[in-house]
Amino acid sequence: MSKPIPDDLPLHPAAVGQLHMLKPSDETPLFRAIGQEMSASLEQLLTLADSGYDISAALKDLAQCATEVDTSASEIQQLGAQLDVARDTYTRESKDCTPASVDTWNSYCSGELSTPSLATIMASASASEGQPSGSRKSSALGPEGKLLRMLPLLWADPRAVIPDEDADSDDVVIDGGHIELTCPITCKMYVKPMISKSCQHVFDYDGIREYIGDNGSRSCPQAGCSKTLTMRDFAPDPVMALRCRLATIQEHQASAGTASQQLDVL
Ligand SMILES: [Zn+2]
């Protein structure tokens, strides 16, 4: 005996519009807000570190959270792209089916006539098909995301070279396998590091400002770089700022450690 209700029926023309309204909710504002919260937490941790607290484990947790949030965000994004593919495939395949009517109902119940199932198509819409191009570039957490994910690496070594996630940006100046935390112009540790958007070279604000002068343009002071730069080419470099902050904290902790050790000896 055949079933009273078919498992699937062809898509009714009136339902096409509703089908096209199906999409995952946009969580971008939520993720951005989380990114800001996490940055605030990082700031609190750094302040605690200034007072001598060991923040290693907390930094690791924060980075882990950032990675997890980013994974969820890209899963949602992928789901949306997968849904787009599935919806188009389903609409197209459904169009060729015999319309459901009183006359065809029994044939659909018995399986004599069949129609694609949205659920099956959705499940089989491959991840690669659904992958939107360029989606992995930026973090869902906003500008803070990349920084947050790097935390454990930078804490372990503020001068560590970070494996580059974006192929087209070549991050910061690399010298003998580590990042210099000293401005090539001022020859001091960065106070307000600025990164050139056109060549990615980093200089301290005061140094580059004096070098370029008011409203002027000059060739990049980095040896071997031929870019002509104006102050407008520069933006604050949060990664370098964090590197310097972590390095300073570690130097303070190291000298405080030495001091207390000396005290113990006395
Ligand atoms: Zn340059």
PDB file of C-alpha atoms and ligand atoms in Angstrom:
ATOM      1  CA  MET A   1       0.000   0.000   0.000  1.00  0.00           C
ATOM      2  CA  SER A   2       1.403   3.388  -0.960  1.00  0.00           C
ATOM      3  CA  LYS A   3       1.759   6.274   1.478  1.00  0.00           C
ATOM      4  CA  PRO A   4      -1.147   8.749   1.875  1.00  0.00           C
ATOM      5  CA  ILE A   5       1.252  11.721   1.674  1.00  0.00           C
ATOM      6  CA  PRO A   6       4.302  11.875  -0.619  1.00  0.00           C
ATOM      7  CA  ASP A   7       7.721  12.488   0.930  1.00  0.00           C
ATOM      8  CA  ASP A   8       8.391  15.333  -1.488  1.00  0.00           C
ATOM      9  CA  LEU A   9       6.374  17.331  -3.968  1.00  0.00           C
ATOM     10  CA  PRO A  10       7.586  19.663  -6.718  1.00  0.00           C
ATOM     11  CA  LEU A  11       8.067  23.262  -5.688  1.00  0.00           C
ATOM     12  CA  HIS A  12       4.819  25.205  -6.101  1.00  0.00           C
ATOM     13  CA  PRO A  13       5.409  28.379  -8.163  1.00  0.00           C
ATOM     14  CA  ALA A  14       3.850  30.448  -5.358  1.00  0.00           C
ATOM     15  CA  ALA A  15       6.457  29.149  -2.915  1.00  0.00           C
ATOM     16  CA  VAL A  16       9.488  30.219  -4.974  1.00  0.00           C
ATOM     17  CA  GLY A  17       9.524  33.697  -3.421  1.00  0.00           C
ATOM     18  CA  GLN A  18       9.405  32.295   0.101  1.00  0.00           C
ATOM     19  CA  LEU A  19      12.160  29.844  -0.701  1.00  0.00           C
ATOM     20  CA  HIS A  20      14.362  32.689  -1.847  1.00  0.00           C
ATOM     21  CA  MET A  21      13.867  34.476   1.437  1.00  0.00           C
ATOM     22  CA  LEU A  22      15.540  31.610   3.283  1.00  0.00           C
ATOM     23  CA  LYS A  23      18.931  32.675   4.570  1.00  0.00           C
ATOM     24  CA  PRO A  24      20.937  32.418   7.772  1.00  0.00           C
ATOM     25  CA  SER A  25      20.606  35.443  10.032  1.00  0.00           C
ATOM     26  CA  ASP A  26      23.347  38.049   9.741  1.00  0.00           C
ATOM     27  CA  GLU A  27      25.379  37.916  12.935  1.00  0.00           C
ATOM     28  CA  THR A  28      28.015  40.442  11.811  1.00  0.00           C
ATOM     29  CA  PRO A  29      27.110  43.091  14.431  1.00  0.00           C
ATOM     30  CA  LEU A  30      27.179  40.440  17.173  1.00  0.00           C
ATOM     31  CA  PHE A  31      30.612  39.196  16.117  1.00  0.00           C
ATOM     32  CA  ARG A  32      31.956  42.753  15.914  1.00  0.00           C
ATOM     33  CA  ALA A  33      30.646  43.421  19.412  1.00  0.00           C
ATOM     34  CA  ILE A  34      32.345  40.251  20.663  1.00  0.00           C
ATOM     35  CA  GLY A  35      35.580  41.424  19.023  1.00  0.00           C
ATOM     36  CA  GLN A  36      35.355  44.727  20.884  1.00  0.00           C
ATOM     37  CA  GLU A  37      34.599  42.966  24.175  1.00  0.00           C
ATOM     38  CA  MET A  38      37.579  40.708  23.670  1.00  0.00           C
ATOM     39  CA  SER A  39      39.835  43.672  22.926  1.00  0.00           C
ATOM     40  CA  ALA A  40      38.672  45.261  26.148  1.00  0.00           C
ATOM     41  CA  SER A  41      39.511  42.010  27.965  1.00  0.00           C
ATOM     42  CA  LEU A  42      42.956  42.037  26.375  1.00  0.00           C
ATOM     43  CA  GLU A  43      43.488  45.585  27.578  1.00  0.00           C
ATOM     44  CA  GLN A  44      42.514  44.538  31.125  1.00  0.00           C
ATOM     45  CA  LEU A  45      44.907  41.593  30.973  1.00  0.00           C
ATOM     46  CA  LEU A  46      47.752  43.830  29.824  1.00  0.00           C
ATOM     47  CA  THR A  47      47.045  46.186  32.715  1.00  0.00           C
ATOM     48  CA  LEU A  48      47.167  43.217  35.109  1.00  0.00           C
ATOM     49  CA  ALA A  49      50.442  42.138  33.528  1.00  0.00           C
ATOM     50  CA  ASP A  50      51.814  45.628  34.155  1.00  0.00           C
ATOM     51  CA  SER A  51      51.195  44.957  37.857  1.00  0.00           C
ATOM     52  CA  GLY A  52      53.115  41.712  37.646  1.00  0.00           C
ATOM     53  CA  TYR A  53      50.353  39.122  37.114  1.00  0.00           C
ATOM     54  CA  ASP A  54      51.057  36.084  34.965  1.00  0.00           C
ATOM     55  CA  ILE A  55      48.630  36.400  32.063  1.00  0.00           C
ATOM     56  CA  SER A  56      49.969  33.561  29.868  1.00  0.00           C
ATOM     57  CA  ALA A  57      47.028  31.191  30.411  1.00  0.00           C
ATOM     58  CA  ALA A  58      44.444  33.950  30.054  1.00  0.00           C
ATOM     59  CA  LEU A  59      45.997  35.127  26.780  1.00  0.00           C
ATOM     60  CA  LYS A  60      45.840  31.593  25.457  1.00  0.00           C
ATOM     61  CA  ASP A  61      42.147  31.317  26.407  1.00  0.00           C
ATOM     62  CA  LEU A  62      41.376  34.636  24.752  1.00  0.00           C
ATOM     63  CA  ALA A  63      43.075  33.551  21.536  1.00  0.00           C
ATOM     64  CA  GLN A  64      41.236  30.228  21.636  1.00  0.00           C
ATOM     65  CA  CYS A  65      37.914  32.079  21.983  1.00  0.00           C
ATOM     66  CA  ALA A  66      38.797  34.306  19.026  1.00  0.00           C
ATOM     67  CA  THR A  67      39.552  31.275  16.879  1.00  0.00           C
ATOM     68  CA  GLU A  68      36.296  29.595  17.889  1.00  0.00           C
ATOM     69  CA  VAL A  69      34.196  32.678  17.170  1.00  0.00           C
ATOM     70  CA  ASP A  70      35.860  33.002  13.773  1.00  0.00           C
ATOM     71  CA  THR A  71      35.171  29.352  13.025  1.00  0.00           C
ATOM     72  CA  SER A  72      31.488  29.787  13.886  1.00  0.00           C
ATOM     73  CA  ALA A  73      31.311  32.909  11.744  1.00  0.00           C
ATOM     74  CA  SER A  74      32.794  31.194   8.737  1.00  0.00           C
ATOM     75  CA  GLU A  75      30.472  28.215   9.261  1.00  0.00           C
ATOM     76  CA  ILE A  76      27.469  30.544   9.142  1.00  0.00           C
ATOM     77  CA  GLN A  77      28.873  32.219   6.047  1.00  0.00           C
ATOM     78  CA  GLN A  78      29.442  28.858   4.428  1.00  0.00           C
ATOM     79  CA  LEU A  79      25.954  27.708   5.336  1.00  0.00           C
ATOM     80  CA  GLY A  80      24.556  30.784   3.588  1.00  0.00           C
ATOM     81  CA  ALA A  81      26.590  30.107   0.461  1.00  0.00           C
ATOM     82  CA  GLN A  82      25.606  26.434   0.548  1.00  0.00           C
ATOM     83  CA  LEU A  83      21.961  27.445   0.862  1.00  0.00           C
ATOM     84  CA  ASP A  84      22.308  29.689  -2.212  1.00  0.00           C
ATOM     85  CA  VAL A  85      23.655  26.792  -4.249  1.00  0.00           C
ATOM     86  CA  ALA A  86      21.039  24.356  -2.925  1.00  0.00           C
ATOM     87  CA  ARG A  87      18.170  26.766  -3.532  1.00  0.00           C
ATOM     88  CA  ASP A  88      19.179  27.352  -7.155  1.00  0.00           C
ATOM     89  CA  THR A  89      19.712  23.646  -7.816  1.00  0.00           C
ATOM     90  CA  TYR A  90      16.405  22.758  -6.177  1.00  0.00           C
ATOM     91  CA  THR A  91      14.427  25.421  -8.051  1.00  0.00           C
ATOM     92  CA  ARG A  92      15.975  24.344 -11.361  1.00  0.00           C
ATOM     93  CA  GLU A  93      15.456  20.611 -10.840  1.00  0.00           C
ATOM     94  CA  SER A  94      11.976  21.078  -9.446  1.00  0.00           C
ATOM     95  CA  LYS A  95      10.873  23.040 -12.515  1.00  0.00           C
ATOM     96  CA  ASP A  96      11.189  19.963 -14.757  1.00  0.00           C
ATOM     97  CA  CYS A  97       8.885  17.866 -12.561  1.00  0.00           C
ATOM     98  CA  THR A  98       5.259  17.115 -13.272  1.00  0.00           C
ATOM     99  CA  PRO A  99       3.217  19.582 -11.180  1.00  0.00           C
ATOM    100  CA  ALA A 100       1.456  18.153  -8.149  1.00  0.00           C
ATOM    101  CA  SER A 101      -2.292  17.914  -8.694  1.00  0.00           C
ATOM    102  CA  VAL A 102      -5.214  15.663  -7.835  1.00  0.00           C
ATOM    103  CA  ASP A 103      -4.294  13.597 -10.906  1.00  0.00           C
ATOM    104  CA  THR A 104      -0.624  13.163 -10.040  1.00  0.00           C
ATOM    105  CA  TRP A 105      -0.961  12.878  -6.244  1.00  0.00           C
ATOM    106  CA  ASN A 106      -1.137   9.084  -6.152  1.00  0.00           C
ATOM    107  CA  SER A 107       1.804   8.773  -8.516  1.00  0.00           C
ATOM    108  CA  TYR A 108       3.867  10.923  -6.147  1.00  0.00           C
ATOM    109  CA  CYS A 109       2.686   8.797  -3.202  1.00  0.00           C
ATOM    110  CA  SER A 110       3.651   5.535  -4.871  1.00  0.00           C
ATOM    111  CA  GLY A 111       7.012   6.859  -5.975  1.00  0.00           C
ATOM    112  CA  GLU A 112       6.117   6.507  -9.666  1.00  0.00           C
ATOM    113  CA  LEU A 113       6.784  10.234  -9.940  1.00  0.00           C
ATOM    114  CA  SER A 114       9.568  11.757  -7.914  1.00  0.00           C
ATOM    115  CA  THR A 115      10.936  15.198  -7.224  1.00  0.00           C
ATOM    116  CA  PRO A 116      14.173  16.432  -5.700  1.00  0.00           C
ATOM    117  CA  SER A 117      14.240  17.024  -1.956  1.00  0.00           C
ATOM    118  CA  LEU A 118      15.535  20.377  -0.689  1.00  0.00           C
ATOM    119  CA  ALA A 119      16.982  18.706   2.406  1.00  0.00           C
ATOM    120  CA  THR A 120      18.943  16.165   0.357  1.00  0.00           C
ATOM    121  CA  ILE A 121      20.226  18.806  -2.056  1.00  0.00           C
ATOM    122  CA  MET A 122      21.207  21.045   0.862  1.00  0.00           C
ATOM    123  CA  ALA A 123      23.082  18.192   2.509  1.00  0.00           C
ATOM    124  CA  SER A 124      24.958  17.366  -0.666  1.00  0.00           C
ATOM    125  CA  ALA A 125      25.749  20.954  -1.730  1.00  0.00           C
ATOM    126  CA  SER A 126      29.473  20.621  -1.382  1.00  0.00           C
ATOM    127  CA  ALA A 127      31.465  22.864   0.899  1.00  0.00           C
ATOM    128  CA  SER A 128      33.740  23.959  -1.937  1.00  0.00           C
ATOM    129  CA  GLU A 129      30.761  24.932  -4.076  1.00  0.00           C
ATOM    130  CA  GLY A 130      29.400  26.926  -1.201  1.00  0.00           C
ATOM    131  CA  GLN A 131      32.679  28.608  -0.273  1.00  0.00           C
ATOM    132  CA  PRO A 132      32.406  32.296  -1.110  1.00  0.00           C
ATOM    133  CA  SER A 133      35.604  33.671  -2.595  1.00  0.00           C
ATOM    134  CA  GLY A 134      37.844  35.725  -0.345  1.00  0.00           C
ATOM    135  CA  SER A 135      35.801  34.952   2.749  1.00  0.00           C
ATOM    136  CA  ARG A 136      38.749  33.745   4.829  1.00  0.00           C
ATOM    137  CA  LYS A 137      40.643  37.013   4.505  1.00  0.00           C
ATOM    138  CA  SER A 138      39.260  38.979   7.380  1.00  0.00           C
ATOM    139  CA  SER A 139      38.169  37.999  10.839  1.00  0.00           C
ATOM    140  CA  ALA A 140      34.499  38.166  11.794  1.00  0.00           C
ATOM    141  CA  LEU A 141      35.680  39.872  14.973  1.00  0.00           C
ATOM    142  CA  GLY A 142      36.700  42.906  12.931  1.00  0.00           C
ATOM    143  CA  PRO A 143      40.145  44.446  12.959  1.00  0.00           C
ATOM    144  CA  GLU A 144      40.792  42.985  16.416  1.00  0.00           C
ATOM    145  CA  GLY A 145      40.367  39.397  15.254  1.00  0.00           C
ATOM    146  CA  LYS A 146      43.755  38.840  13.689  1.00  0.00           C
ATOM    147  CA  LEU A 147      45.472  40.381  16.672  1.00  0.00           C
ATOM    148  CA  LEU A 148      43.536  38.259  19.156  1.00  0.00           C
ATOM    149  CA  ARG A 149      44.373  35.027  17.358  1.00  0.00           C
ATOM    150  CA  MET A 150      48.084  35.883  17.411  1.00  0.00           C
ATOM    151  CA  LEU A 151      48.206  36.420  21.182  1.00  0.00           C
ATOM    152  CA  PRO A 152      49.881  33.203  22.393  1.00  0.00           C
ATOM    153  CA  LEU A 153      52.522  33.420  19.676  1.00  0.00           C
ATOM    154  CA  LEU A 154      53.301  37.038  20.441  1.00  0.00           C
ATOM    155  CA  TRP A 155      53.332  36.449  24.176  1.00  0.00           C
ATOM    156  CA  ALA A 156      55.774  33.580  23.732  1.00  0.00           C
ATOM    157  CA  ASP A 157      57.954  35.878  21.633  1.00  0.00           C
ATOM    158  CA  PRO A 158      56.936  39.491  20.897  1.00  0.00           C
ATOM    159  CA  ARG A 159      59.448  39.482  18.021  1.00  0.00           C
ATOM    160  CA  ALA A 160      58.123  36.287  16.426  1.00  0.00           C
ATOM    161  CA  VAL A 161      57.410  36.302  12.713  1.00  0.00           C
ATOM    162  CA  ILE A 162      53.727  35.540  12.250  1.00  0.00           C
ATOM    163  CA  PRO A 163      52.919  33.125   9.428  1.00  0.00           C
ATOM    164  CA  ASP A 164      51.155  35.353   6.947  1.00  0.00           C
ATOM    165  CA  GLU A 165      47.438  34.794   6.509  1.00  0.00           C
ATOM    166  CA  ASP A 166      46.920  37.238   3.643  1.00  0.00           C
ATOM    167  CA  ALA A 167      49.126  36.428   0.719  1.00  0.00           C
ATOM    168  CA  ASP A 168      49.245  40.009  -0.521  1.00  0.00           C
ATOM    169  CA  SER A 169      50.409  41.767   2.618  1.00  0.00           C
ATOM    170  CA  ASP A 170      53.923  41.108   3.729  1.00  0.00           C
ATOM    171  CA  ASP A 171      53.319  42.175   7.302  1.00  0.00           C
ATOM    172  CA  VAL A 172      56.268  43.864   8.916  1.00  0.00           C
ATOM    173  CA  VAL A 173      59.986  44.263   8.522  1.00  0.00           C
ATOM    174  CA  ILE A 174      61.713  40.964   8.964  1.00  0.00           C
ATOM    175  CA  ASP A 175      65.329  40.969  10.004  1.00  0.00           C
ATOM    176  CA  GLY A 176      67.113  37.664  10.510  1.00  0.00           C
ATOM    177  CA  GLY A 177      63.939  35.735  11.332  1.00  0.00           C
ATOM    178  CA  HIS A 178      62.488  38.133  13.873  1.00  0.00           C
ATOM    179  CA  ILE A 179      60.599  41.398  13.883  1.00  0.00           C
ATOM    180  CA  GLU A 180      62.509  44.513  14.926  1.00  0.00           C
ATOM    181  CA  LEU A 181      60.663  46.445  17.625  1.00  0.00           C
ATOM    182  CA  THR A 182      62.887  49.466  17.032  1.00  0.00           C
ATOM    183  CA  CYS A 183      61.948  52.221  14.611  1.00  0.00           C
ATOM    184  CA  PRO A 184      64.581  52.529  11.872  1.00  0.00           C
ATOM    185  CA  ILE A 185      64.285  56.332  12.044  1.00  0.00           C
ATOM    186  CA  THR A 186      64.222  57.052  15.779  1.00  0.00           C
ATOM    187  CA  CYS A 187      66.302  53.966  16.688  1.00  0.00           C
ATOM    188  CA  LYS A 188      64.064  53.537  19.755  1.00  0.00           C
ATOM    189  CA  MET A 189      61.281  51.086  20.544  1.00  0.00           C
ATOM    190  CA  TYR A 190      58.063  52.147  18.823  1.00  0.00           C
ATOM    191  CA  VAL A 191      55.857  54.493  20.811  1.00  0.00           C
ATOM    192  CA  LYS A 192      53.158  54.998  18.164  1.00  0.00           C
ATOM    193  CA  PRO A 193      53.936  52.596  15.312  1.00  0.00           C
ATOM    194  CA  MET A 194      52.494  53.559  11.916  1.00  0.00           C
ATOM    195  CA  ILE A 195      52.365  51.161   8.983  1.00  0.00           C
ATOM    196  CA  SER A 196      52.563  52.252   5.360  1.00  0.00           C
ATOM    197  CA  LYS A 197      49.542  50.917   3.538  1.00  0.00           C
ATOM    198  CA  SER A 198      51.409  50.834   0.253  1.00  0.00           C
ATOM    199  CA  CYS A 199      54.638  49.024   1.290  1.00  0.00           C
ATOM    200  CA  GLN A 200      53.805  47.698   4.800  1.00  0.00           C
ATOM    201  CA  HIS A 201      56.941  49.292   6.275  1.00  0.00           C
ATOM    202  CA  VAL A 202      56.590  50.466   9.861  1.00  0.00           C
ATOM    203  CA  PHE A 203      57.962  53.642  11.437  1.00  0.00           C
ATOM    204  CA  ASP A 204      57.267  55.514  14.621  1.00  0.00           C
ATOM    205  CA  TYR A 205      54.847  58.398  14.214  1.00  0.00           C
ATOM    206  CA  ASP A 206      57.271  61.109  15.341  1.00  0.00           C
ATOM    207  CA  GLY A 207      60.065  59.752  13.157  1.00  0.00           C
ATOM    208  CA  ILE A 208      58.120  59.455   9.920  1.00  0.00           C
ATOM    209  CA  ARG A 209      56.308  62.734  10.519  1.00  0.00           C
ATOM    210  CA  GLU A 210      59.605  64.578  10.835  1.00  0.00           C
ATOM    211  CA  TYR A 211      61.099  62.681   7.884  1.00  0.00           C
ATOM    212  CA  ILE A 212      58.219  63.477   5.514  1.00  0.00           C
ATOM    213  CA  GLY A 213      57.448  66.940   6.850  1.00  0.00           C
ATOM    214  CA  ASP A 214      54.201  68.870   6.532  1.00  0.00           C
ATOM    215  CA  ASN A 215      52.083  68.075   3.460  1.00  0.00           C
ATOM    216  CA  GLY A 216      55.099  66.597   1.740  1.00  0.00           C
ATOM    217  CA  SER A 217      55.988  63.318   0.142  1.00  0.00           C
ATOM    218  CA  ARG A 218      59.284  61.428   0.272  1.00  0.00           C
ATOM    219  CA  SER A 219      60.619  58.056  -0.688  1.00  0.00           C
ATOM    220  CA  CYS A 220      60.192  55.347   1.954  1.00  0.00           C
ATOM    221  CA  PRO A 221      63.110  55.498   4.420  1.00  0.00           C
ATOM    222  CA  GLN A 222      63.347  51.702   4.467  1.00  0.00           C
ATOM    223  CA  ALA A 223      66.484  50.644   2.580  1.00  0.00           C
ATOM    224  CA  GLY A 224      65.607  49.064  -0.749  1.00  0.00           C
ATOM    225  CA  CYS A 225      62.020  50.379  -0.793  1.00  0.00           C
ATOM    226  CA  SER A 226      61.210  52.677  -3.715  1.00  0.00           C
ATOM    227  CA  LYS A 227      57.694  53.774  -2.717  1.00  0.00           C
ATOM    228  CA  THR A 228      56.938  57.467  -2.469  1.00  0.00           C
ATOM    229  CA  LEU A 229      54.967  58.067   0.704  1.00  0.00           C
ATOM    230  CA  THR A 230      52.897  60.814   2.281  1.00  0.00           C
ATOM    231  CA  MET A 231      51.552  60.843   5.850  1.00  0.00           C
ATOM    232  CA  ARG A 232      48.212  59.801   4.419  1.00  0.00           C
ATOM    233  CA  ASP A 233      49.710  56.441   3.426  1.00  0.00           C
ATOM    234  CA  PHE A 234      50.189  55.597   7.091  1.00  0.00           C
ATOM    235  CA  ALA A 235      47.793  54.011   9.551  1.00  0.00           C
ATOM    236  CA  PRO A 236      48.360  52.939  13.166  1.00  0.00           C
ATOM    237  CA  ASP A 237      49.852  49.449  13.389  1.00  0.00           C
ATOM    238  CA  PRO A 238      48.062  47.628  16.233  1.00  0.00           C
ATOM    239  CA  VAL A 239      50.163  44.491  15.820  1.00  0.00           C
ATOM    240  CA  MET A 240      53.446  46.334  16.273  1.00  0.00           C
ATOM    241  CA  ALA A 241      51.954  48.299  19.179  1.00  0.00           C
ATOM    242  CA  LEU A 242      50.980  45.022  20.864  1.00  0.00           C
ATOM    243  CA  ARG A 243      54.413  43.502  20.213  1.00  0.00           C
ATOM    244  CA  CYS A 244      56.095  46.465  21.927  1.00  0.00           C
ATOM    245  CA  ARG A 245      53.616  46.407  24.799  1.00  0.00           C
ATOM    246  CA  LEU A 246      54.203  42.678  25.399  1.00  0.00           C
ATOM    247  CA  ALA A 247      57.980  43.077  25.108  1.00  0.00           C
ATOM    248  CA  THR A 248      57.927  45.927  27.643  1.00  0.00           C
ATOM    249  CA  ILE A 249      55.776  43.910  30.070  1.00  0.00           C
ATOM    250  CA  GLN A 250      58.117  40.952  29.768  1.00  0.00           C
ATOM    251  CA  GLU A 251      61.185  43.119  30.346  1.00  0.00           C
ATOM    252  CA  HIS A 252      59.576  44.607  33.455  1.00  0.00           C
ATOM    253  CA  GLN A 253      58.555  41.176  34.734  1.00  0.00           C
ATOM    254  CA  ALA A 254      62.027  39.818  34.053  1.00  0.00           C
ATOM    255  CA  SER A 255      63.736  42.657  35.925  1.00  0.00           C
ATOM    256  CA  ALA A 256      61.180  42.443  38.767  1.00  0.00           C
ATOM    257  CA  GLY A 257      61.911  38.698  38.889  1.00  0.00           C
ATOM    258  CA  THR A 258      65.624  39.342  39.066  1.00  0.00           C
ATOM    259  CA  ALA A 259      65.079  41.955  41.777  1.00  0.00           C
ATOM    260  CA  SER A 260      63.018  39.595  43.959  1.00  0.00           C
ATOM    261  CA  GLN A 261      65.511  36.806  43.395  1.00  0.00           C
ATOM    262  CA  GLN A 262      68.258  39.117  44.542  1.00  0.00           C
ATOM    263  CA  LEU A 263      66.149  40.035  47.542  1.00  0.00           C
ATOM    264  CA  ASP A 264      65.753  36.322  48.362  1.00  0.00           C
ATOM    265  CA  VAL A 265      69.495  35.847  48.201  1.00  0.00           C
ATOM    266  CA  LEU A 266      70.074  38.754  50.581  1.00  0.00           C
TER     267      LEU A 266
HETATM  268 ZN    ZN B   1      58.575  51.083   2.232  1.00  0.00          ZN
END
